[in-house]
Coordinates of C-alpha atoms and ligand atoms in Angstrom, one line a residue:
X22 CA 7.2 66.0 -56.9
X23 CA 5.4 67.7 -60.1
X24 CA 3.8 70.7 -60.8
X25 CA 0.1 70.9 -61.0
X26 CA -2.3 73.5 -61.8
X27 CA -5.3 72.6 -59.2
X28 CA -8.5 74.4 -57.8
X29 CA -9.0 74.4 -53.6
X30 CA -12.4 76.3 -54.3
X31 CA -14.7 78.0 -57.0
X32 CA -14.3 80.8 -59.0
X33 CA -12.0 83.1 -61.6
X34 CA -8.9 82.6 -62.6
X35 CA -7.1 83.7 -59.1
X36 CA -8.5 80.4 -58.0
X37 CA -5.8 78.4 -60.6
X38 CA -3.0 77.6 -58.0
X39 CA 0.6 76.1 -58.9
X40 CA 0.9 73.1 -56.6
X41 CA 3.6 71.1 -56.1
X42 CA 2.0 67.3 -56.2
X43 CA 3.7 63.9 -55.9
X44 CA 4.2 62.2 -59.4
X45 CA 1.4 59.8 -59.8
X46 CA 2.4 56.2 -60.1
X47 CA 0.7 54.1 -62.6
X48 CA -0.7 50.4 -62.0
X49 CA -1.1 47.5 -64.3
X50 CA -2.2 48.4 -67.5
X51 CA -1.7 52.3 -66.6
X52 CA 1.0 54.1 -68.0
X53 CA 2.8 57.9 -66.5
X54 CA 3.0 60.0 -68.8
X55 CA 5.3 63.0 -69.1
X56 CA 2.9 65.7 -70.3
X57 CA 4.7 68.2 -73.2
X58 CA 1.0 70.1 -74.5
X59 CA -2.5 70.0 -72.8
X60 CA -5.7 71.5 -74.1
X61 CA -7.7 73.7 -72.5
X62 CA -11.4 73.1 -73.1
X63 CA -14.9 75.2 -71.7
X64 CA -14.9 72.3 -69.1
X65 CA -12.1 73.5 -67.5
X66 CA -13.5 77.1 -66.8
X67 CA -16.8 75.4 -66.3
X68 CA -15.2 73.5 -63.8
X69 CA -13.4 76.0 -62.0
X70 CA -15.7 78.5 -61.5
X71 CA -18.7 75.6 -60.3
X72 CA -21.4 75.7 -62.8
X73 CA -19.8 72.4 -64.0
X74 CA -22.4 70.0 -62.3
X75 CA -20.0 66.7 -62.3
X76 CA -17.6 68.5 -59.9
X77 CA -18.7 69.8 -56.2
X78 CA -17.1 71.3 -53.3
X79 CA -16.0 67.6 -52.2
X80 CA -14.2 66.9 -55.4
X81 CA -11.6 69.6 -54.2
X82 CA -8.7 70.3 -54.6
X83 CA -8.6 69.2 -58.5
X84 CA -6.1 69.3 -60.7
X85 CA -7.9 70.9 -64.0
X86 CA -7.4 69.6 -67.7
X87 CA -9.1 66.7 -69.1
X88 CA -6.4 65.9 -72.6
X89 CA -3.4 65.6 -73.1
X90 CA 0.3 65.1 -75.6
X91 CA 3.1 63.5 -74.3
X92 CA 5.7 60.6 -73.8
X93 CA 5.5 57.5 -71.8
X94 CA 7.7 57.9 -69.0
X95 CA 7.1 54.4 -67.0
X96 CA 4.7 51.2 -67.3
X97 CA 2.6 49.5 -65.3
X98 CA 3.1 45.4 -65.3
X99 CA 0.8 44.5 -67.5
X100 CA 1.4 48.1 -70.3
X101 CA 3.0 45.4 -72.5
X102 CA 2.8 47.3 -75.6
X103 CA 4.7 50.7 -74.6
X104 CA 8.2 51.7 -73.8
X105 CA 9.3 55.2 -72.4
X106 CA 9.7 57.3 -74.8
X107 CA 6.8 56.5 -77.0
X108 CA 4.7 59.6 -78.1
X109 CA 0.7 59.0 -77.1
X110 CA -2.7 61.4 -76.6
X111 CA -5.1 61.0 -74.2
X112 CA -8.9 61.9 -72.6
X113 CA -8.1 61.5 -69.2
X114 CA -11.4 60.1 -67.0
X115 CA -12.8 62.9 -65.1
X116 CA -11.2 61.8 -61.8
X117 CA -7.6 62.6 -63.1
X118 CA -6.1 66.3 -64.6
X119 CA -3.7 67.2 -67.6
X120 CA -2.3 70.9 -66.2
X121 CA 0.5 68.9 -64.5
X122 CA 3.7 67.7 -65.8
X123 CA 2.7 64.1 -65.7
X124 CA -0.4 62.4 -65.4
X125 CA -1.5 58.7 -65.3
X126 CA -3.0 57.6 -68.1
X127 CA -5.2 54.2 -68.9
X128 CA -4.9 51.9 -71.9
X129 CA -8.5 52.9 -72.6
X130 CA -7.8 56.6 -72.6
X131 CA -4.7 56.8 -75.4
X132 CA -3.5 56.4 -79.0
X133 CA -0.5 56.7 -80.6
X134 CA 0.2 60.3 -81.3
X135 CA -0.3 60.9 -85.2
X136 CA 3.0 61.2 -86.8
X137 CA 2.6 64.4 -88.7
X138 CA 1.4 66.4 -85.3
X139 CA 3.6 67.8 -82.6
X140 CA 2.5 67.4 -79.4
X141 CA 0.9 70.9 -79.3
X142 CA -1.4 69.8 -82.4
X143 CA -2.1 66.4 -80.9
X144 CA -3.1 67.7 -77.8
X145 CA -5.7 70.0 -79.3
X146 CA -7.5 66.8 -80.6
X147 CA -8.7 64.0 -77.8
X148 CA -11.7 65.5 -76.1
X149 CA -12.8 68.4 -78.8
X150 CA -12.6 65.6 -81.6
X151 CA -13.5 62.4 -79.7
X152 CA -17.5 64.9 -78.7
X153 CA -17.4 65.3 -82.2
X154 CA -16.7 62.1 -83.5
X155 CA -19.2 60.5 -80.2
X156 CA -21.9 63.2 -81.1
X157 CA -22.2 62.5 -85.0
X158 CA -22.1 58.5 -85.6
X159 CA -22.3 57.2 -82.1
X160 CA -25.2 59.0 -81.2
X161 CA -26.3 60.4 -84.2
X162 CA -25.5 57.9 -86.7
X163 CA -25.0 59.8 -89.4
X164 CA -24.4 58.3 -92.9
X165 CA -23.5 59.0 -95.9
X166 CA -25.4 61.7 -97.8
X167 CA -27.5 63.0 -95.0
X168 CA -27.5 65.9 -94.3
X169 CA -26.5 67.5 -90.5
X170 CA -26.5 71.0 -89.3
X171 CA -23.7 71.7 -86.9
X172 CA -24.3 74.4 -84.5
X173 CA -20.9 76.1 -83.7
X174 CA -18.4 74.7 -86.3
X175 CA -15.9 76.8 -86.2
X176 CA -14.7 75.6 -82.0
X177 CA -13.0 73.1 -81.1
X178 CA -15.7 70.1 -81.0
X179 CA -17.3 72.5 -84.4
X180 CA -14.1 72.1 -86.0
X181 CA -13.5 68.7 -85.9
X182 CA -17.1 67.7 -86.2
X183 CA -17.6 69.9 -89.6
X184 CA -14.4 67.8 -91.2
X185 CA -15.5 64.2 -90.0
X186 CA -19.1 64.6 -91.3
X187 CA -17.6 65.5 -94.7
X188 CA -15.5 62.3 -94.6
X189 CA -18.7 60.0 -94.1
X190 CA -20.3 61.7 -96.6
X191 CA -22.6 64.0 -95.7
X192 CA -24.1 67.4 -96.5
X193 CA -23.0 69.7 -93.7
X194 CA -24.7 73.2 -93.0
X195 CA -22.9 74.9 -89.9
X196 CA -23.7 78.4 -87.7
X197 CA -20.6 80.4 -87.4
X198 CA -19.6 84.2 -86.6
X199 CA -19.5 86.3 -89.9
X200 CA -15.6 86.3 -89.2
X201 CA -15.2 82.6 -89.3
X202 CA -17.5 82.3 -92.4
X203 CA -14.5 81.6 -94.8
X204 CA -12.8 79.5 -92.3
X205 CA -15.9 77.4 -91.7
X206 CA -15.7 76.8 -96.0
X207 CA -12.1 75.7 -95.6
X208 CA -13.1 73.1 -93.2
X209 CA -15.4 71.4 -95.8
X210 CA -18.3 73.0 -94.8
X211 CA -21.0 72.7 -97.8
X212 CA -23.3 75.4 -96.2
X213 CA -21.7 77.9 -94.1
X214 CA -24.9 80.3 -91.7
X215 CA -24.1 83.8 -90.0
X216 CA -25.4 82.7 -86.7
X217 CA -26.0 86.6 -86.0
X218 CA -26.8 87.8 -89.5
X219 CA -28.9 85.1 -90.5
X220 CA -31.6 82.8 -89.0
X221 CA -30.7 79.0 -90.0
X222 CA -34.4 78.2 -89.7
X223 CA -34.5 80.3 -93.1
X224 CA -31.3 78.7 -95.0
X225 CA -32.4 75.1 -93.6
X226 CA -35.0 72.5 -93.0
X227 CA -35.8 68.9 -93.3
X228 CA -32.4 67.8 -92.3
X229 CA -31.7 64.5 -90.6
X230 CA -29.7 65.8 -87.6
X231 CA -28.7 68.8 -86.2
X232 CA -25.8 68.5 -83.7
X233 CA -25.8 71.5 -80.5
X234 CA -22.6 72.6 -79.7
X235 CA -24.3 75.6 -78.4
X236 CA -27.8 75.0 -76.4
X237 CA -30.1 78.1 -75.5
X238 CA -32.9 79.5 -77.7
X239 CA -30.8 78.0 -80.6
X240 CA -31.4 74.5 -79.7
X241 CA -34.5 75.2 -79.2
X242 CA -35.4 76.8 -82.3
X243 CA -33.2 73.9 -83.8
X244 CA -36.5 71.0 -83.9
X245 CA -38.0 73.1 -86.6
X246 CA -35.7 72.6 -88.8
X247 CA -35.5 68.5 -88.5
X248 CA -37.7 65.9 -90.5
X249 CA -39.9 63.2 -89.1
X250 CA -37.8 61.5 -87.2
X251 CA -34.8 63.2 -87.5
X252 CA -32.1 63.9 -84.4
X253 CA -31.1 66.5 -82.0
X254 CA -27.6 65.6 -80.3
X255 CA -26.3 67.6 -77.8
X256 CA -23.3 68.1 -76.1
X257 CA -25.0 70.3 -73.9
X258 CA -27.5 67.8 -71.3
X259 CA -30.1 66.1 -72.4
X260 CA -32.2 68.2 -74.7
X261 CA -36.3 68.1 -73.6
X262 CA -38.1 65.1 -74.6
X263 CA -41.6 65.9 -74.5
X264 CA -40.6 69.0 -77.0
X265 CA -38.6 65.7 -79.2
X266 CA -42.1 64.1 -79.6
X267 CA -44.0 67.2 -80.1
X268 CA -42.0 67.8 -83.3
X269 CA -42.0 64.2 -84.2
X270 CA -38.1 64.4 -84.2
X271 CA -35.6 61.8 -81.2
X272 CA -33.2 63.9 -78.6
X273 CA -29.9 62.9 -77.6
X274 CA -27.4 64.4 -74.6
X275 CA -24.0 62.5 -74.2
X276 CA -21.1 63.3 -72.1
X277 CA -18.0 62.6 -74.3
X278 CA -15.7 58.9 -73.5
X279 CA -12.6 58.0 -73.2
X280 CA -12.2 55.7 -76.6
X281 CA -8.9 54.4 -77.7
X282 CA -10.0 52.5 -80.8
X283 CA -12.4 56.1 -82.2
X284 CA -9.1 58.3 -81.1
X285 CA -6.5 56.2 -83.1
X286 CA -9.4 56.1 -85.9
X287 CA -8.9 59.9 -85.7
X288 CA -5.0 59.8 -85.6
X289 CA -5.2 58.1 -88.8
X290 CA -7.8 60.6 -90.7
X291 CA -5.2 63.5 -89.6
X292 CA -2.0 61.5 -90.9
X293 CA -3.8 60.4 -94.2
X294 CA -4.5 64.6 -94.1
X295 CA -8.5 64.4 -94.3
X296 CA -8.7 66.2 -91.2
X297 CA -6.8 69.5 -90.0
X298 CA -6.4 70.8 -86.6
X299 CA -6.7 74.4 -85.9
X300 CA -4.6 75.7 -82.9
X301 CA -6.1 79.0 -82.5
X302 CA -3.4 79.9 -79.8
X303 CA -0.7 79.0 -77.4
X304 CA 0.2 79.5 -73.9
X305 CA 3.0 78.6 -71.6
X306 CA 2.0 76.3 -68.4
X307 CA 2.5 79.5 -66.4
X308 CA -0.1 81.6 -68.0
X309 CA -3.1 79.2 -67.9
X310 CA -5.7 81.6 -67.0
X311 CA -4.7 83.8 -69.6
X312 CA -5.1 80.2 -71.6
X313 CA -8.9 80.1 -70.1
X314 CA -9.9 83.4 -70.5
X315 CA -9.1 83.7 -74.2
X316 CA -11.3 80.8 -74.9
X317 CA -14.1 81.7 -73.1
X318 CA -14.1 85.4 -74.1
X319 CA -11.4 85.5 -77.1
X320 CA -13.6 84.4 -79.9
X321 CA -11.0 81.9 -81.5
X322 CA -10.8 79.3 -84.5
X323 CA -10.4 76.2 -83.2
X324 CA -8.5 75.2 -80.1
X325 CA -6.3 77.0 -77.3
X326 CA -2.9 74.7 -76.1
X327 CA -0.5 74.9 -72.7
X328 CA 2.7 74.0 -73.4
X329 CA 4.8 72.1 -71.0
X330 CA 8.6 72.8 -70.3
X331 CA 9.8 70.8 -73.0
Ligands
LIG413 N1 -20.7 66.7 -73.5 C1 -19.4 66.7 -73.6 O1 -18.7 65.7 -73.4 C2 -18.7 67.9 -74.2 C3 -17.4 67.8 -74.6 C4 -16.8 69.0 -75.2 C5 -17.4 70.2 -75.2 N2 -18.7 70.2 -74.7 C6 -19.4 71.5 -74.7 O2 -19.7 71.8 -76.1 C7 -19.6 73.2 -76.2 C8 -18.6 73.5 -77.4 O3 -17.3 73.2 -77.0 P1 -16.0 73.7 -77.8 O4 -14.8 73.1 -77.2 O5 -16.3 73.6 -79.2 O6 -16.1 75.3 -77.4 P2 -15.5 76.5 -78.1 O7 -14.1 76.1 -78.7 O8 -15.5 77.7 -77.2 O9 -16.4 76.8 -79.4 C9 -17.7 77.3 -79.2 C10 -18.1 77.9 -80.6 O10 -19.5 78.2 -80.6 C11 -19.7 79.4 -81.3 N3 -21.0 80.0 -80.9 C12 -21.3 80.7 -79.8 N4 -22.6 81.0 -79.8 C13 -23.1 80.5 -81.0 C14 -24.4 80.5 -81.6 N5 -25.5 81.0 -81.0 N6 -24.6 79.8 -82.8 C15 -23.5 79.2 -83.4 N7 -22.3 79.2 -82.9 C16 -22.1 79.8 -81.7 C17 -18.5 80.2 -80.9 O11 -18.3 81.3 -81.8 P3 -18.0 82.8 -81.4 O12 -17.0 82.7 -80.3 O13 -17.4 83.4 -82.6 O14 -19.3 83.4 -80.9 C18 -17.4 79.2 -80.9 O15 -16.8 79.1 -82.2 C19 -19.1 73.8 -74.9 O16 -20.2 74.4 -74.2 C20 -18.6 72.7 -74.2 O17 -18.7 72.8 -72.8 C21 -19.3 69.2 -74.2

């Protein structure tokens, strides 16, 4: 048996329950994973308190937590390539959790864990960099020397999405608190906006993509400030089409995907050092709704961890 943080029902944090769960057992080209660091993401309160819309009363109980760090523990038949012991991170599929001490995990869903992170950094990165990294050049194709506004850059998709915009080459505007101004600069950032001091429709316009980490009145003051035929991406549902061809502009809403190939890509831009992960802070298993509260009220740079019993 394992521990597993799961819901039975919606609501606050009182709802997160320590359960004791059998140890999944993987299958073919599945491998278990012994989980030492797991992020915790807005999906995860989103989740538990039932305004995620993916998840509904029959999904319950759940086991919360969509990425994870850790070590291969056993192999399916046909997980030719690993051996316990070998370091991976994941994006689990929706239908599994990472607040457990192991988890199943598919060949489709993992990369090698970059060498020069621990397994708290590493587990900061799969889901808040793989929306970014989706968002940007799957959706958004950006390219080099366009220019991209990023709404909420200093998070944990922001973050990430800031750094890998600067490593294609393009001109990067982002909304941030005043506070995370400098920090916003740090990350590359060639334009950094006071999202409460300032209005970005006045410091931007004729860009070629502006990418909602936020949605609201800012998305929706956000097609101003797009060319002819520019893009709104959201991670945020699909953003209102008939306002898309009122301003001449194309709308995108994605829900991020599991992607071994983009998330080893990623590995490799952290170990060659052209991309930094921020832990803002880190919380033991045990405290995990302390873990969700500070991100949703806390106000953090970058991206809040559970650590496992090592
Ligand atoms: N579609 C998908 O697959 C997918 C995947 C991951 C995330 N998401 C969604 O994407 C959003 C961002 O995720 P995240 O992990 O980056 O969340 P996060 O770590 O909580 O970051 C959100 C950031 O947005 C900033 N912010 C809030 N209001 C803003 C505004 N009006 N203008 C500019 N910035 C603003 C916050 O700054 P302050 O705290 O200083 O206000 C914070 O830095 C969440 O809603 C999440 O649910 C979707």
């Amino acid at each position: 048996m394992m521990t597993a943080v799961r819901i039975h029902r919606f609501g606050g944090p009182e709802v997160l329950e320590r359960d004791a769960v059998p140890i999944p057992q993987p299958e073919d080209d599945e491998v278990l994973v012994r989980i030492h660091a797991a992020s915790v993401n807005p999906v995860d309160y989103k989740t538990r308190s039932g305004s995620y819309p993916a998840v509904r009363e029959g999904d319950l109980p759940k086991i919360l937590g969509r990425d994870l760090s850790g070590t291969v523990e056993s192999c399916g038949t046909r997980a030719h390539t690993l051996r316990k012991g070998d370091a991976v991170f994941a994006l689990l599929g929706r239908e599994r959790g990472a607040y457990a001490e192991y988890a199943v995990v598919k060949a489709v869903e993992m990369a090698a864990k970059p060498a020069s992170l621990d397994h708290v950094q590493a587990a900061a990165v799969p889901l808040a960099a793989l929306t970014a990294w989706q968002g940007l050049f799957e959706h958004g194709g950006l390219g080099p020397g366009q220019r991209v506004l990023i709404h909420g850059g200093a998070g944990g998709v922001g973050h990430f999405a800031v750094q890998f915009a600067k490593t294609r080459g393009a001109h990067v505007a982002t909304t941030v608190s005043a506070g995370d101004l400098d920090f916003a600069r740090a990350l590359g950032a060639d334009q950094v906006i006071d999202y409460k001091g300032q209005r970005f429709e006045d410091e931007v316009r004729d860009l070629d993509m502006v990418l909602d980490l936020v949605s609201g009145e800012t998305r929706e003051r956000s097609w101003a400030v797009l060319r002819k035929g520019g893009i709104l991406v959201s991670s945020l549902g699909q953003p209102d089409e008939a306002k898309a061809a009122a301003h001449g502009v194309r709308a995108s809403g994605y829900v991020a995907q599991p992607d071994a190939a983009a998330l080893a890509e990623i590995g490799r831009l952290i170990d060659d050092g052209a991309v930094r992960v921020t832990v803002a802070r880190t919380f033991p298993f045990e405290r995990v709704g302390a873990a969700q509260d500070a991100l949703e009220h806390g106000h953090l740079r970058g991206k809040v961890v559970l650590t496992m019993a090592p």
